[in-house]
Amino acid sequence: MAAKPLRRLVAVAASLTVLLLPQPASSVRAERGVLAGERGSGPPMWTVQTVSAAPGARWSDVPSGHWARTAIDFVAGSNAWMRDFKADADGTYPFRPDTPESRRLFAKALVKAFEPTAEADPSISFSDVPSADRSFRWVSVAVSRGWMQTDGAAFRPTEAVTVREVHRALVLALGLGELAAGAQSIHLRDGTPLDVPPGFGTLLLGMRLGLRFNHGDEALDVGPDDPLPRSEVAWSLYRAKTA
């Protein structure tokens, strides 16, 4: 997958790190994050933790040595946010780590992880997700919170999520929208705005929070707009919930 745009982002992130060094949690007082008029919820969280997740489920397709095994155990084993498929006859569950994660399933995982008791917004409707659809609640909450976006009235439930979309959703769900908006509007000392791509602020914070797994092999890296497999989404969600 093409990684050049992401490498350019990393270079810019390195030069801006001094501007975005995390403050102690006790000094952070961000309200609901706001990015381009959208809302994000949840307290900002910066301290990186290592979490040993109880498996909670046995996988038929995720060997113990898989690079994302700890993350998968956390988001789909000890927590059922991404346990999306029925168990096989032998009691093991398929996770399908290499399958692209659909926007519908990501919305479900996002809401279950951050606002599991939230109800659908009755004022929101979608041209491709009927209100009777079992995914409607998850999609409605994700959109009403501003974590995920639509194309007009279309949610595109079966399309795969991208790095840009996942980082944006998780950064906003963590309540870091205002910080992301500041990075998005970065400018020179004289006020001249820098030309940055859409979603730069949330991508930058996502990188800073370690939401993207560094494979060490550029051939395995994913670019900002590449379809994201479930293993990569599991890692991003794991990092967001344990940072």
mmCIF file of C-alpha atoms in Angstrom:
data_model
loop_
_atom_site.group_PDB
_atom_site.id
_atom_site.type_symbol
_atom_site.label_atom_id
_atom_site.label_comp_id
_atom_site.label_asym_id
_atom_site.label_seq_id
_atom_site.Cartn_x
_atom_site.Cartn_y
_atom_site.Cartn_z
ATOM 1 C CA MET A 1 0.000 0.000 0.000
ATOM 2 C CA ALA A 2 1.214 3.493 -0.752
ATOM 3 C CA ALA A 3 2.829 5.017 2.322
ATOM 4 C CA LYS A 4 4.344 8.216 0.911
ATOM 5 C CA PRO A 5 1.545 10.548 2.067
ATOM 6 C CA LEU A 6 1.758 9.041 5.527
ATOM 7 C CA ARG A 7 5.537 9.417 5.590
ATOM 8 C CA ARG A 8 5.117 13.097 4.741
ATOM 9 C CA LEU A 9 2.639 13.371 7.584
ATOM 10 C CA VAL A 10 5.110 11.716 9.946
ATOM 11 C CA ALA A 11 7.776 14.231 8.929
ATOM 12 C CA VAL A 12 5.465 17.138 9.659
ATOM 13 C CA ALA A 13 4.363 15.498 12.907
ATOM 14 C CA ALA A 14 7.959 15.253 14.034
ATOM 15 C CA SER A 15 8.507 18.955 13.453
ATOM 16 C CA LEU A 16 5.318 19.787 15.366
ATOM 17 C CA THR A 17 5.764 17.421 18.289
ATOM 18 C CA VAL A 18 7.037 20.192 20.526
ATOM 19 C CA LEU A 19 3.743 22.014 19.972
ATOM 20 C CA LEU A 20 1.666 19.009 20.931
ATOM 21 C CA LEU A 21 3.492 17.478 23.860
ATOM 22 C CA PRO A 22 0.876 15.995 26.205
ATOM 23 C CA GLN A 23 0.183 17.713 29.486
ATOM 24 C CA PRO A 24 -0.416 15.766 32.704
ATOM 25 C CA ALA A 25 -3.951 14.444 32.831
ATOM 26 C CA SER A 26 -4.720 16.618 35.871
ATOM 27 C CA SER A 27 -3.978 19.782 33.892
ATOM 28 C CA VAL A 28 -6.047 18.910 30.850
ATOM 29 C CA ARG A 29 -9.465 20.538 30.965
ATOM 30 C CA ALA A 30 -10.782 20.112 27.443
ATOM 31 C CA GLU A 31 -14.547 20.190 27.057
ATOM 32 C CA ARG A 32 -16.306 18.264 24.301
ATOM 33 C CA GLY A 33 -13.972 18.497 21.308
ATOM 34 C CA VAL A 34 -15.086 20.598 18.377
ATOM 35 C CA LEU A 35 -13.672 20.138 14.896
ATOM 36 C CA ALA A 36 -15.301 22.100 12.086
ATOM 37 C CA GLY A 37 -18.477 22.416 14.096
ATOM 38 C CA GLU A 38 -18.605 18.756 15.075
ATOM 39 C CA ARG A 39 -18.605 17.285 18.557
ATOM 40 C CA GLY A 40 -16.443 14.721 20.265
ATOM 41 C CA SER A 41 -17.010 13.302 23.726
ATOM 42 C CA GLY A 42 -15.002 11.781 26.500
ATOM 43 C CA PRO A 43 -12.056 13.061 28.523
ATOM 44 C CA PRO A 44 -8.671 13.559 26.861
ATOM 45 C CA MET A 45 -6.372 10.684 27.793
ATOM 46 C CA TRP A 46 -2.616 10.770 27.230
ATOM 47 C CA THR A 47 -0.785 8.330 29.486
ATOM 48 C CA VAL A 48 0.093 5.201 27.517
ATOM 49 C CA GLN A 49 -0.718 2.001 29.360
ATOM 50 C CA THR A 50 0.075 -1.602 28.594
ATOM 51 C CA VAL A 51 -3.020 -3.731 29.096
ATOM 52 C CA SER A 52 -2.955 -7.486 29.430
ATOM 53 C CA ALA A 53 -6.368 -8.543 28.201
ATOM 54 C CA ALA A 54 -7.944 -11.798 29.251
ATOM 55 C CA PRO A 55 -8.654 -13.574 25.964
ATOM 56 C CA GLY A 56 -12.408 -13.967 26.579
ATOM 57 C CA ALA A 57 -12.713 -15.849 23.294
ATOM 58 C CA ARG A 58 -10.710 -18.422 21.351
ATOM 59 C CA TRP A 59 -9.935 -17.418 17.771
ATOM 60 C CA SER A 60 -10.011 -19.700 14.769
ATOM 61 C CA ASP A 61 -7.964 -17.334 12.603
ATOM 62 C CA VAL A 62 -5.741 -15.280 14.942
ATOM 63 C CA PRO A 63 -2.662 -17.253 16.010
ATOM 64 C CA SER A 64 -0.926 -16.416 19.282
ATOM 65 C CA GLY A 65 1.971 -14.814 17.413
ATOM 66 C CA HIS A 66 -0.180 -12.476 15.329
ATOM 67 C CA TRP A 67 1.041 -8.878 15.618
ATOM 68 C CA ALA A 68 -2.434 -7.633 16.623
ATOM 69 C CA ARG A 69 -3.325 -10.519 18.955
ATOM 70 C CA THR A 70 -3.197 -8.451 22.169
ATOM 71 C CA ALA A 71 -5.374 -5.759 20.599
ATOM 72 C CA ILE A 72 -7.850 -8.301 19.216
ATOM 73 C CA ASP A 73 -8.088 -10.045 22.598
ATOM 74 C CA PHE A 74 -8.866 -6.668 24.179
ATOM 75 C CA VAL A 75 -11.441 -5.297 21.712
ATOM 76 C CA ALA A 76 -13.160 -8.573 20.810
ATOM 77 C CA GLY A 77 -12.253 -10.979 23.600
ATOM 78 C CA SER A 78 -12.378 -9.388 27.037
ATOM 79 C CA ASN A 79 -14.612 -6.729 25.454
ATOM 80 C CA ALA A 80 -17.126 -7.612 22.736
ATOM 81 C CA TRP A 81 -16.866 -4.375 20.760
ATOM 82 C CA MET A 82 -15.510 -6.134 17.652
ATOM 83 C CA ARG A 83 -16.788 -9.676 18.264
ATOM 84 C CA ASP A 84 -18.908 -9.533 15.143
ATOM 85 C CA PHE A 85 -19.211 -13.142 13.979
ATOM 86 C CA LYS A 86 -20.819 -16.230 15.485
ATOM 87 C CA ALA A 87 -18.733 -18.971 17.022
ATOM 88 C CA ASP A 88 -17.873 -22.009 14.933
ATOM 89 C CA ALA A 89 -19.002 -25.502 15.897
ATOM 90 C CA ASP A 90 -15.797 -26.057 17.894
ATOM 91 C CA GLY A 91 -16.443 -22.974 20.038
ATOM 92 C CA THR A 92 -13.798 -20.790 18.413
ATOM 93 C CA TYR A 93 -14.657 -17.418 16.920
ATOM 94 C CA PRO A 94 -13.537 -16.055 13.562
ATOM 95 C CA PHE A 95 -12.193 -12.515 13.747
ATOM 96 C CA ARG A 96 -11.256 -12.147 10.059
ATOM 97 C CA PRO A 97 -8.218 -9.948 10.696
ATOM 98 C CA ASP A 98 -7.461 -9.351 7.023
ATOM 99 C CA THR A 99 -11.026 -8.428 6.026
ATOM 100 C CA PRO A 100 -11.624 -4.701 5.461
ATOM 101 C CA GLU A 101 -13.640 -3.220 8.322
ATOM 102 C CA SER A 102 -16.964 -1.825 7.126
ATOM 103 C CA ARG A 103 -18.189 1.581 8.233
ATOM 104 C CA ARG A 104 -21.243 -0.137 9.735
ATOM 105 C CA LEU A 105 -19.178 -2.449 11.949
ATOM 106 C CA PHE A 106 -16.779 0.326 12.897
ATOM 107 C CA ALA A 107 -19.702 2.515 13.991
ATOM 108 C CA LYS A 108 -20.892 -0.330 16.212
ATOM 109 C CA ALA A 109 -17.462 -0.851 17.774
ATOM 110 C CA LEU A 110 -17.023 2.891 18.279
ATOM 111 C CA VAL A 111 -20.327 3.384 20.074
ATOM 112 C CA LYS A 112 -19.980 0.212 22.167
ATOM 113 C CA ALA A 113 -16.526 1.337 23.284
ATOM 114 C CA PHE A 114 -17.313 4.986 24.054
ATOM 115 C CA GLU A 115 -21.072 5.452 24.581
ATOM 116 C CA PRO A 116 -22.659 2.016 24.914
ATOM 117 C CA THR A 117 -25.936 3.282 26.392
ATOM 118 C CA ALA A 118 -26.528 6.063 23.856
ATOM 119 C CA GLU A 119 -29.761 5.901 21.906
ATOM 120 C CA ALA A 120 -30.386 6.711 18.243
ATOM 121 C CA ASP A 121 -31.166 10.306 17.328
ATOM 122 C CA PRO A 122 -34.718 10.249 15.875
ATOM 123 C CA SER A 123 -34.024 13.430 13.899
ATOM 124 C CA ILE A 124 -31.361 11.701 11.780
ATOM 125 C CA SER A 125 -32.164 9.500 8.797
ATOM 126 C CA PHE A 126 -30.048 7.846 6.143
ATOM 127 C CA SER A 127 -30.799 6.893 2.570
ATOM 128 C CA ASP A 128 -28.949 3.574 2.919
ATOM 129 C CA VAL A 129 -29.518 2.593 6.580
ATOM 130 C CA PRO A 130 -33.253 2.220 7.342
ATOM 131 C CA SER A 131 -34.404 2.938 10.877
ATOM 132 C CA ALA A 132 -35.442 -0.717 11.178
ATOM 133 C CA ASP A 133 -31.910 -1.897 10.361
ATOM 134 C CA ARG A 134 -30.111 -3.376 13.369
ATOM 135 C CA SER A 135 -27.154 -1.099 12.605
ATOM 136 C CA PHE A 136 -29.232 2.075 12.696
ATOM 137 C CA ARG A 137 -28.620 2.831 16.366
ATOM 138 C CA TRP A 138 -24.836 2.557 16.061
ATOM 139 C CA VAL A 139 -24.735 4.585 12.865
ATOM 140 C CA SER A 140 -27.069 7.238 14.243
ATOM 141 C CA VAL A 141 -25.042 7.726 17.423
ATOM 142 C CA ALA A 142 -21.706 7.819 15.582
ATOM 143 C CA VAL A 143 -23.007 10.487 13.206
ATOM 144 C CA SER A 144 -24.904 12.527 15.797
ATOM 145 C CA ARG A 145 -21.760 12.726 17.942
ATOM 146 C CA GLY A 146 -19.796 13.946 14.940
ATOM 147 C CA TRP A 147 -17.435 10.991 15.038
ATOM 148 C CA MET A 148 -18.363 9.746 11.560
ATOM 149 C CA GLN A 149 -19.581 11.639 8.516
ATOM 150 C CA THR A 150 -22.092 11.058 5.742
ATOM 151 C CA ASP A 151 -22.159 11.847 2.036
ATOM 152 C CA GLY A 152 -25.343 13.847 1.972
ATOM 153 C CA ALA A 153 -27.935 11.423 3.328
ATOM 154 C CA ALA A 154 -25.810 8.343 2.578
ATOM 155 C CA PHE A 155 -23.764 6.654 5.293
ATOM 156 C CA ARG A 156 -22.119 4.070 2.979
ATOM 157 C CA PRO A 157 -22.429 1.266 5.565
ATOM 158 C CA THR A 158 -20.680 -1.465 3.584
ATOM 159 C CA GLU A 159 -17.687 0.595 2.444
ATOM 160 C CA ALA A 160 -14.400 0.055 4.241
ATOM 161 C CA VAL A 161 -13.125 2.604 6.726
ATOM 162 C CA THR A 162 -9.811 4.338 6.106
ATOM 163 C CA VAL A 163 -6.985 5.428 8.393
ATOM 164 C CA ARG A 164 -8.165 9.020 8.049
ATOM 165 C CA GLU A 165 -11.717 8.107 9.116
ATOM 166 C CA VAL A 166 -10.647 5.878 11.998
ATOM 167 C CA HIS A 167 -8.182 8.389 13.447
ATOM 168 C CA ARG A 168 -10.712 11.192 13.112
ATOM 169 C CA ALA A 169 -13.455 9.210 14.853
ATOM 170 C CA LEU A 170 -11.247 8.062 17.723
ATOM 171 C CA VAL A 171 -9.635 11.452 18.311
ATOM 172 C CA LEU A 172 -13.075 13.074 18.500
ATOM 173 C CA ALA A 173 -14.449 10.294 20.701
ATOM 174 C CA LEU A 174 -11.545 10.947 23.080
ATOM 175 C CA GLY A 175 -12.601 14.596 23.358
ATOM 176 C CA LEU A 176 -9.579 16.002 21.526
ATOM 177 C CA GLY A 177 -11.461 17.862 18.804
ATOM 178 C CA GLU A 178 -10.364 21.336 19.865
ATOM 179 C CA LEU A 179 -6.710 20.322 19.860
ATOM 180 C CA ALA A 180 -7.158 18.704 16.452
ATOM 181 C CA ALA A 181 -8.845 21.843 15.117
ATOM 182 C CA GLY A 182 -5.868 23.883 16.293
ATOM 183 C CA ALA A 183 -3.475 21.598 14.427
ATOM 184 C CA GLN A 184 -5.705 21.748 11.345
ATOM 185 C CA SER A 185 -5.476 25.555 11.283
ATOM 186 C CA ILE A 186 -1.718 25.713 11.844
ATOM 187 C CA HIS A 187 -0.148 28.897 10.444
ATOM 188 C CA LEU A 188 3.065 30.872 10.323
ATOM 189 C CA ARG A 189 3.887 33.549 12.868
ATOM 190 C CA ASP A 190 2.537 36.236 10.534
ATOM 191 C CA GLY A 191 -0.799 34.400 10.280
ATOM 192 C CA THR A 192 -0.203 32.821 6.873
ATOM 193 C CA PRO A 193 -2.027 29.459 6.956
ATOM 194 C CA LEU A 194 -0.129 26.345 5.981
ATOM 195 C CA ASP A 195 -1.615 24.155 3.268
ATOM 196 C CA VAL A 196 -2.525 20.931 5.060
ATOM 197 C CA PRO A 197 -4.741 18.096 3.797
ATOM 198 C CA PRO A 198 -8.251 17.408 5.116
ATOM 199 C CA GLY A 199 -8.137 15.571 8.413
ATOM 200 C CA PHE A 200 -4.542 16.607 9.089
ATOM 201 C CA GLY A 201 -5.278 17.573 12.699
ATOM 202 C CA THR A 202 -6.905 14.286 13.671
ATOM 203 C CA LEU A 203 -4.347 12.250 11.712
ATOM 204 C CA LEU A 204 -1.542 14.072 13.501
ATOM 205 C CA LEU A 205 -3.034 13.426 16.933
ATOM 206 C CA GLY A 206 -3.779 9.840 15.972
ATOM 207 C CA MET A 207 -0.119 9.356 15.094
ATOM 208 C CA ARG A 208 0.925 11.026 18.352
ATOM 209 C CA LEU A 209 -1.330 8.669 20.303
ATOM 210 C CA GLY A 210 0.010 5.623 18.477
ATOM 211 C CA LEU A 211 -3.275 4.719 16.774
ATOM 212 C CA ARG A 212 -1.372 3.397 13.743
ATOM 213 C CA PHE A 213 0.725 0.275 14.149
ATOM 214 C CA ASN A 214 4.278 0.650 12.905
ATOM 215 C CA HIS A 215 5.054 -2.598 11.134
ATOM 216 C CA GLY A 216 8.686 -1.720 10.529
ATOM 217 C CA ASP A 217 8.221 -2.776 6.905
ATOM 218 C CA GLU A 218 6.948 0.044 4.684
ATOM 219 C CA ALA A 219 5.328 -2.484 2.369
ATOM 220 C CA LEU A 220 2.893 -3.320 5.185
ATOM 221 C CA ASP A 221 2.137 0.277 6.170
ATOM 222 C CA VAL A 222 -1.247 1.772 5.325
ATOM 223 C CA GLY A 223 -1.791 5.206 3.810
ATOM 224 C CA PRO A 224 -4.359 7.755 5.027
ATOM 225 C CA ASP A 225 -7.013 6.711 2.513
ATOM 226 C CA ASP A 226 -6.312 2.991 2.254
ATOM 227 C CA PRO A 227 -9.106 0.564 3.236
ATOM 228 C CA LEU A 228 -8.296 -0.607 6.736
ATOM 229 C CA PRO A 229 -8.374 -4.314 7.667
ATOM 230 C CA ARG A 230 -9.965 -5.380 10.930
ATOM 231 C CA SER A 231 -6.598 -6.115 12.540
ATOM 232 C CA GLU A 232 -5.506 -2.496 12.038
ATOM 233 C CA VAL A 233 -8.828 -1.181 13.340
ATOM 234 C CA ALA A 234 -8.501 -3.428 16.397
ATOM 235 C CA TRP A 235 -5.067 -1.955 17.090
ATOM 236 C CA SER A 236 -6.343 1.636 16.738
ATOM 237 C CA LEU A 237 -9.305 1.031 19.024
ATOM 238 C CA TYR A 238 -7.130 -0.795 21.550
ATOM 239 C CA ARG A 239 -4.673 2.101 21.657
ATOM 240 C CA ALA A 240 -7.449 4.683 21.983
ATOM 241 C CA LYS A 241 -8.998 2.845 24.928
ATOM 242 C CA THR A 242 -5.709 2.144 26.760
ATOM 243 C CA ALA A 243 -3.900 5.465 26.218
#
